[in-house]
């Protein structure tokens, strides 16, 4: 019985690691049924990795190719009268910003290797960097201690997206980090209009923008911010939860990752 349980345990560990964004070596072993399940897992993992790679290559290629005509447009506008070219130049700048959003989404959440880091120190550094950029954000609470395996660049991208969303739709953002024996929670709250409960599921879908709860004129996005955050959370075996901020009355966004 123990001989049969060991390969099942290794299969479970490989599946759990893949769910957390890690690729661990695994070779099917054990009874015929266990080996069949192991081979099915390997096929599924390979298909998912190919799909992620194809998505990344497609979006990166499209975004990269579009930069060439945008550069020509910018050069052509530089030769026109400033007052005449200004509106079109703003359009070019908006398109470049949208392309940057596509590239950020295309990079995915599985870049780099996870490493043990102190999430409180990481979030504190993110908040301090935002404050130096004159972003109205504050770190209001930190609890717990220890380290957890994270991809620092991706966590930074996710937290910065939440902070930027918070100050885009509200006047300020507040960040808190709580670590327990079982989980890590990074929370970003704002005093904006929030998102209605029946729209929160749509809010995390790619290319989705919610109106009128989130002001179209202030949004100026492509609807990928929360999707990128969700991808990052899932790549770490966690999730993104949206709710109402008790402290500020706006949106409360939690990145929750199991330890």
GROMACS .gro file of C-alpha atoms in nm:
model
  259
    1UNK     CA    1   0.000   0.000   0.000
    2UNK     CA    2   0.283   0.240   0.086
    3UNK     CA    3   0.450   0.165  -0.249
    4UNK     CA    4   0.133   0.271  -0.431
    5UNK     CA    5   0.077   0.580  -0.218
    6UNK     CA    6   0.423   0.725  -0.282
    7UNK     CA    7   0.370   0.780  -0.659
    8UNK     CA    8   0.025   0.925  -0.589
    9UNK     CA    9   0.182   1.165  -0.339
   10UNK     CA   10   0.448   1.267  -0.593
   11UNK     CA   11   0.175   1.328  -0.853
   12UNK     CA   12  -0.018   1.543  -0.606
   13UNK     CA   13   0.296   1.743  -0.522
   14UNK     CA   14   0.373   1.801  -0.892
   15UNK     CA   15   0.014   1.911  -0.959
   16UNK     CA   16   0.013   2.145  -0.658
   17UNK     CA   17   0.348   2.296  -0.761
   18UNK     CA   18   0.221   2.356  -1.115
   19UNK     CA   19  -0.086   2.528  -0.972
   20UNK     CA   20   0.153   2.760  -0.788
   21UNK     CA   21   0.345   2.838  -1.106
   22UNK     CA   22   0.642   2.606  -1.041
   23UNK     CA   23   0.762   2.335  -1.276
   24UNK     CA   24   0.898   2.040  -1.078
   25UNK     CA   25   1.040   1.724  -1.238
   26UNK     CA   26   0.793   1.437  -1.234
   27UNK     CA   27   0.801   1.086  -1.380
   28UNK     CA   28   0.496   0.857  -1.366
   29UNK     CA   29   0.541   0.545  -1.154
   30UNK     CA   30   0.338   0.291  -0.961
   31UNK     CA   31   0.038   0.090  -1.072
   32UNK     CA   32  -0.098   0.109  -1.427
   33UNK     CA   33  -0.382   0.340  -1.318
   34UNK     CA   34  -0.146   0.572  -1.132
   35UNK     CA   35   0.092   0.589  -1.430
   36UNK     CA   36  -0.202   0.664  -1.659
   37UNK     CA   37  -0.305   0.952  -1.433
   38UNK     CA   38   0.056   1.074  -1.425
   39UNK     CA   39   0.087   1.067  -1.803
   40UNK     CA   40  -0.244   1.254  -1.835
   41UNK     CA   41  -0.110   1.519  -1.597
   42UNK     CA   42   0.210   1.557  -1.799
   43UNK     CA   43   0.011   1.594  -2.123
   44UNK     CA   44  -0.215   1.854  -1.962
   45UNK     CA   45   0.081   2.047  -1.823
   46UNK     CA   46   0.254   2.049  -2.161
   47UNK     CA   47  -0.063   2.171  -2.338
   48UNK     CA   48  -0.113   2.452  -2.086
   49UNK     CA   49   0.249   2.561  -2.116
   50UNK     CA   50   0.223   2.565  -2.498
   51UNK     CA   51  -0.097   2.768  -2.477
   52UNK     CA   52   0.066   3.023  -2.245
   53UNK     CA   53   0.369   3.045  -2.473
   54UNK     CA   54   0.154   3.090  -2.785
   55UNK     CA   55  -0.053   3.362  -2.620
   56UNK     CA   56   0.261   3.543  -2.512
   57UNK     CA   57   0.421   3.522  -2.856
   58UNK     CA   58   0.104   3.634  -3.034
   59UNK     CA   59   0.036   3.938  -2.819
   60UNK     CA   60   0.402   4.034  -2.806
   61UNK     CA   61   0.437   4.006  -3.183
   62UNK     CA   62   0.126   4.212  -3.255
   63UNK     CA   63   0.219   4.480  -3.005
   64UNK     CA   64   0.577   4.496  -3.133
   65UNK     CA   65   0.472   4.519  -3.499
   66UNK     CA   66   0.233   4.806  -3.427
   67UNK     CA   67   0.512   5.016  -3.280
   68UNK     CA   68   0.672   5.067  -3.622
   69UNK     CA   69   0.377   5.252  -3.784
   70UNK     CA   70   0.320   5.444  -3.461
   71UNK     CA   71   0.681   5.563  -3.472
   72UNK     CA   72   0.633   5.677  -3.833
   73UNK     CA   73   0.316   5.862  -3.732
   74UNK     CA   74   0.498   6.035  -3.449
   75UNK     CA   75   0.777   6.144  -3.682
   76UNK     CA   76   0.526   6.270  -3.937
   77UNK     CA   77   0.337   6.468  -3.673
   78UNK     CA   78   0.660   6.631  -3.560
   79UNK     CA   79   0.678   6.804  -3.898
   80UNK     CA   80   0.331   6.959  -3.868
   81UNK     CA   81   0.222   7.270  -3.686
   82UNK     CA   82   0.207   7.205  -3.312
   83UNK     CA   83  -0.155   7.314  -3.266
   84UNK     CA   84  -0.267   7.103  -3.561
   85UNK     CA   85  -0.067   6.796  -3.458
   86UNK     CA   86  -0.142   6.804  -3.083
   87UNK     CA   87  -0.476   6.612  -3.093
   88UNK     CA   88  -0.334   6.343  -3.320
   89UNK     CA   89  -0.020   6.319  -3.106
   90UNK     CA   90  -0.238   6.252  -2.803
   91UNK     CA   91  -0.402   5.968  -2.996
   92UNK     CA   92  -0.060   5.822  -3.073
   93UNK     CA   93   0.039   5.847  -2.706
   94UNK     CA   94  -0.286   5.671  -2.607
   95UNK     CA   95  -0.219   5.391  -2.855
   96UNK     CA   96   0.135   5.347  -2.722
   97UNK     CA   97  -0.001   5.327  -2.369
   98UNK     CA   98  -0.251   5.062  -2.474
   99UNK     CA   99   0.028   4.864  -2.639
  100UNK     CA  100   0.225   4.879  -2.315
  101UNK     CA  101  -0.079   4.730  -2.143
  102UNK     CA  102  -0.099   4.450  -2.399
  103UNK     CA  103   0.271   4.374  -2.354
  104UNK     CA  104   0.235   4.364  -1.975
  105UNK     CA  105  -0.053   4.118  -2.017
  106UNK     CA  106   0.141   3.915  -2.274
  107UNK     CA  107   0.441   3.873  -2.045
  108UNK     CA  108   0.217   3.667  -1.820
  109UNK     CA  109   0.257   3.587  -1.453
  110UNK     CA  110   0.497   3.293  -1.485
  111UNK     CA  111   0.811   3.493  -1.561
  112UNK     CA  112   1.114   3.426  -1.347
  113UNK     CA  113   1.166   3.185  -1.060
  114UNK     CA  114   0.998   3.210  -0.723
  115UNK     CA  115   1.235   3.291  -0.438
  116UNK     CA  116   1.190   3.327  -0.062
  117UNK     CA  117   1.130   3.693   0.019
  118UNK     CA  118   0.976   3.900   0.296
  119UNK     CA  119   0.648   4.026   0.145
  120UNK     CA  120   0.616   4.306   0.401
  121UNK     CA  121   0.951   4.452   0.298
  122UNK     CA  122   0.858   4.415  -0.070
  123UNK     CA  123   0.523   4.592  -0.032
  124UNK     CA  124   0.681   4.864   0.183
  125UNK     CA  125   0.934   4.929  -0.095
  126UNK     CA  126   0.655   4.940  -0.356
  127UNK     CA  127   0.461   5.194  -0.151
  128UNK     CA  128   0.771   5.408  -0.093
  129UNK     CA  129   0.850   5.406  -0.466
  130UNK     CA  130   0.493   5.514  -0.541
  131UNK     CA  131   0.513   5.791  -0.283
  132UNK     CA  132   0.829   5.924  -0.447
  133UNK     CA  133   0.628   5.941  -0.770
  134UNK     CA  134   0.375   6.164  -0.587
  135UNK     CA  135   0.111   5.889  -0.571
  136UNK     CA  136  -0.122   5.938  -0.268
  137UNK     CA  137  -0.075   5.596  -0.110
  138UNK     CA  138   0.012   5.484   0.242
  139UNK     CA  139   0.105   5.156   0.411
  140UNK     CA  140  -0.135   5.149   0.705
  141UNK     CA  141  -0.095   4.801   0.851
  142UNK     CA  142   0.160   4.516   0.860
  143UNK     CA  143   0.120   4.200   1.063
  144UNK     CA  144   0.314   3.878   1.075
  145UNK     CA  145   0.668   3.784   0.984
  146UNK     CA  146   0.864   3.536   0.779
  147UNK     CA  147   0.928   3.472   0.412
  148UNK     CA  148   0.731   3.312   0.130
  149UNK     CA  149   0.826   3.194  -0.218
  150UNK     CA  150   0.720   3.470  -0.459
  151UNK     CA  151   0.816   3.619  -0.793
  152UNK     CA  152   0.906   3.972  -0.677
  153UNK     CA  153   0.871   4.142  -1.019
  154UNK     CA  154   0.524   3.997  -1.074
  155UNK     CA  155   0.403   4.079  -0.724
  156UNK     CA  156   0.531   4.433  -0.773
  157UNK     CA  157   0.342   4.459  -1.102
  158UNK     CA  158   0.021   4.334  -0.939
  159UNK     CA  159   0.040   4.565  -0.637
  160UNK     CA  160   0.130   4.866  -0.852
  161UNK     CA  161  -0.171   4.791  -1.075
  162UNK     CA  162  -0.400   4.788  -0.772
  163UNK     CA  163  -0.250   5.111  -0.637
  164UNK     CA  164  -0.279   5.285  -0.975
  165UNK     CA  165  -0.641   5.174  -1.009
  166UNK     CA  166  -0.715   5.297  -0.658
  167UNK     CA  167  -0.578   5.648  -0.712
  168UNK     CA  168  -0.724   5.665  -1.064
  169UNK     CA  169  -1.080   5.621  -0.939
  170UNK     CA  170  -1.036   5.762  -0.587
  171UNK     CA  171  -0.833   6.031  -0.416
  172UNK     CA  172  -0.603   5.802  -0.216
  173UNK     CA  173  -0.503   5.440  -0.159
  174UNK     CA  174  -0.424   5.249   0.159
  175UNK     CA  175  -0.224   4.926   0.160
  176UNK     CA  176  -0.200   4.658   0.427
  177UNK     CA  177  -0.011   4.327   0.452
  178UNK     CA  178  -0.113   4.046   0.686
  179UNK     CA  179   0.078   3.717   0.715
  180UNK     CA  180  -0.050   3.417   0.907
  181UNK     CA  181   0.076   3.061   0.933
  182UNK     CA  182  -0.147   2.962   0.641
  183UNK     CA  183  -0.175   3.262   0.411
  184UNK     CA  184  -0.049   3.600   0.290
  185UNK     CA  185  -0.294   3.881   0.224
  186UNK     CA  186  -0.204   4.204   0.045
  187UNK     CA  187  -0.493   4.453   0.054
  188UNK     CA  188  -0.537   4.778  -0.139
  189UNK     CA  189  -0.833   5.004  -0.055
  190UNK     CA  190  -0.955   5.329  -0.205
  191UNK     CA  191  -1.226   5.592  -0.147
  192UNK     CA  192  -1.364   5.581  -0.501
  193UNK     CA  193  -1.703   5.462  -0.629
  194UNK     CA  194  -1.614   5.095  -0.592
  195UNK     CA  195  -1.756   4.810  -0.800
  196UNK     CA  196  -2.109   4.673  -0.749
  197UNK     CA  197  -2.118   4.313  -0.619
  198UNK     CA  198  -2.289   4.182  -0.933
  199UNK     CA  199  -2.015   4.334  -1.155
  200UNK     CA  200  -1.707   4.211  -0.969
  201UNK     CA  201  -1.690   3.888  -1.165
  202UNK     CA  202  -1.682   4.082  -1.491
  203UNK     CA  203  -1.427   4.330  -1.356
  204UNK     CA  204  -1.148   4.070  -1.348
  205UNK     CA  205  -1.208   3.952  -1.705
  206UNK     CA  206  -0.960   4.075  -1.969
  207UNK     CA  207  -1.059   4.383  -2.173
  208UNK     CA  208  -1.356   4.459  -1.947
  209UNK     CA  209  -1.434   4.814  -1.837
  210UNK     CA  210  -1.722   4.892  -1.605
  211UNK     CA  211  -1.942   5.197  -1.653
  212UNK     CA  212  -2.079   5.410  -1.500
  213UNK     CA  213  -1.938   5.289  -1.168
  214UNK     CA  214  -1.584   5.356  -1.291
  215UNK     CA  215  -1.559   5.684  -1.476
  216UNK     CA  216  -1.473   5.635  -1.845
  217UNK     CA  217  -1.292   5.967  -1.872
  218UNK     CA  218  -1.065   5.886  -1.578
  219UNK     CA  219  -1.016   5.518  -1.660
  220UNK     CA  220  -0.806   5.559  -1.971
  221UNK     CA  221  -0.725   5.189  -1.964
  222UNK     CA  222  -0.774   4.883  -2.175
  223UNK     CA  223  -0.931   4.670  -1.904
  224UNK     CA  224  -0.631   4.450  -1.823
  225UNK     CA  225  -0.523   4.582  -1.482
  226UNK     CA  226  -0.727   4.349  -1.262
  227UNK     CA  227  -0.679   4.059  -1.505
  228UNK     CA  228  -0.302   4.090  -1.467
  229UNK     CA  229  -0.341   4.096  -1.088
  230UNK     CA  230  -0.556   3.782  -1.099
  231UNK     CA  231  -0.303   3.605  -1.324
  232UNK     CA  232  -0.022   3.690  -1.083
  233UNK     CA  233  -0.222   3.569  -0.783
  234UNK     CA  234  -0.315   3.242  -0.954
  235UNK     CA  235   0.045   3.183  -1.062
  236UNK     CA  236   0.132   3.185  -0.691
  237UNK     CA  237  -0.149   2.948  -0.602
  238UNK     CA  238  -0.371   3.230  -0.477
  239UNK     CA  239  -0.659   3.445  -0.591
  240UNK     CA  240  -0.789   3.803  -0.616
  241UNK     CA  241  -1.091   3.901  -0.408
  242UNK     CA  242  -1.288   4.221  -0.464
  243UNK     CA  243  -1.515   4.376  -0.203
  244UNK     CA  244  -1.616   4.701  -0.037
  245UNK     CA  245  -1.369   4.890   0.177
  246UNK     CA  246  -1.495   4.926   0.532
  247UNK     CA  247  -1.224   5.181   0.605
  248UNK     CA  248  -1.262   5.409   0.302
  249UNK     CA  249  -1.593   5.310   0.142
  250UNK     CA  250  -1.453   5.236  -0.204
  251UNK     CA  251  -1.308   4.920  -0.354
  252UNK     CA  252  -1.116   4.668  -0.144
  253UNK     CA  253  -0.889   4.437  -0.345
  254UNK     CA  254  -0.718   4.144  -0.172
  255UNK     CA  255  -0.438   3.930  -0.314
  256UNK     CA  256  -0.455   3.611  -0.107
  257UNK     CA  257  -0.178   3.350  -0.139
  258UNK     CA  258  -0.153   3.027   0.059
  259UNK     CA  259   0.176   2.967   0.239
   0.00000   0.00000   0.00000
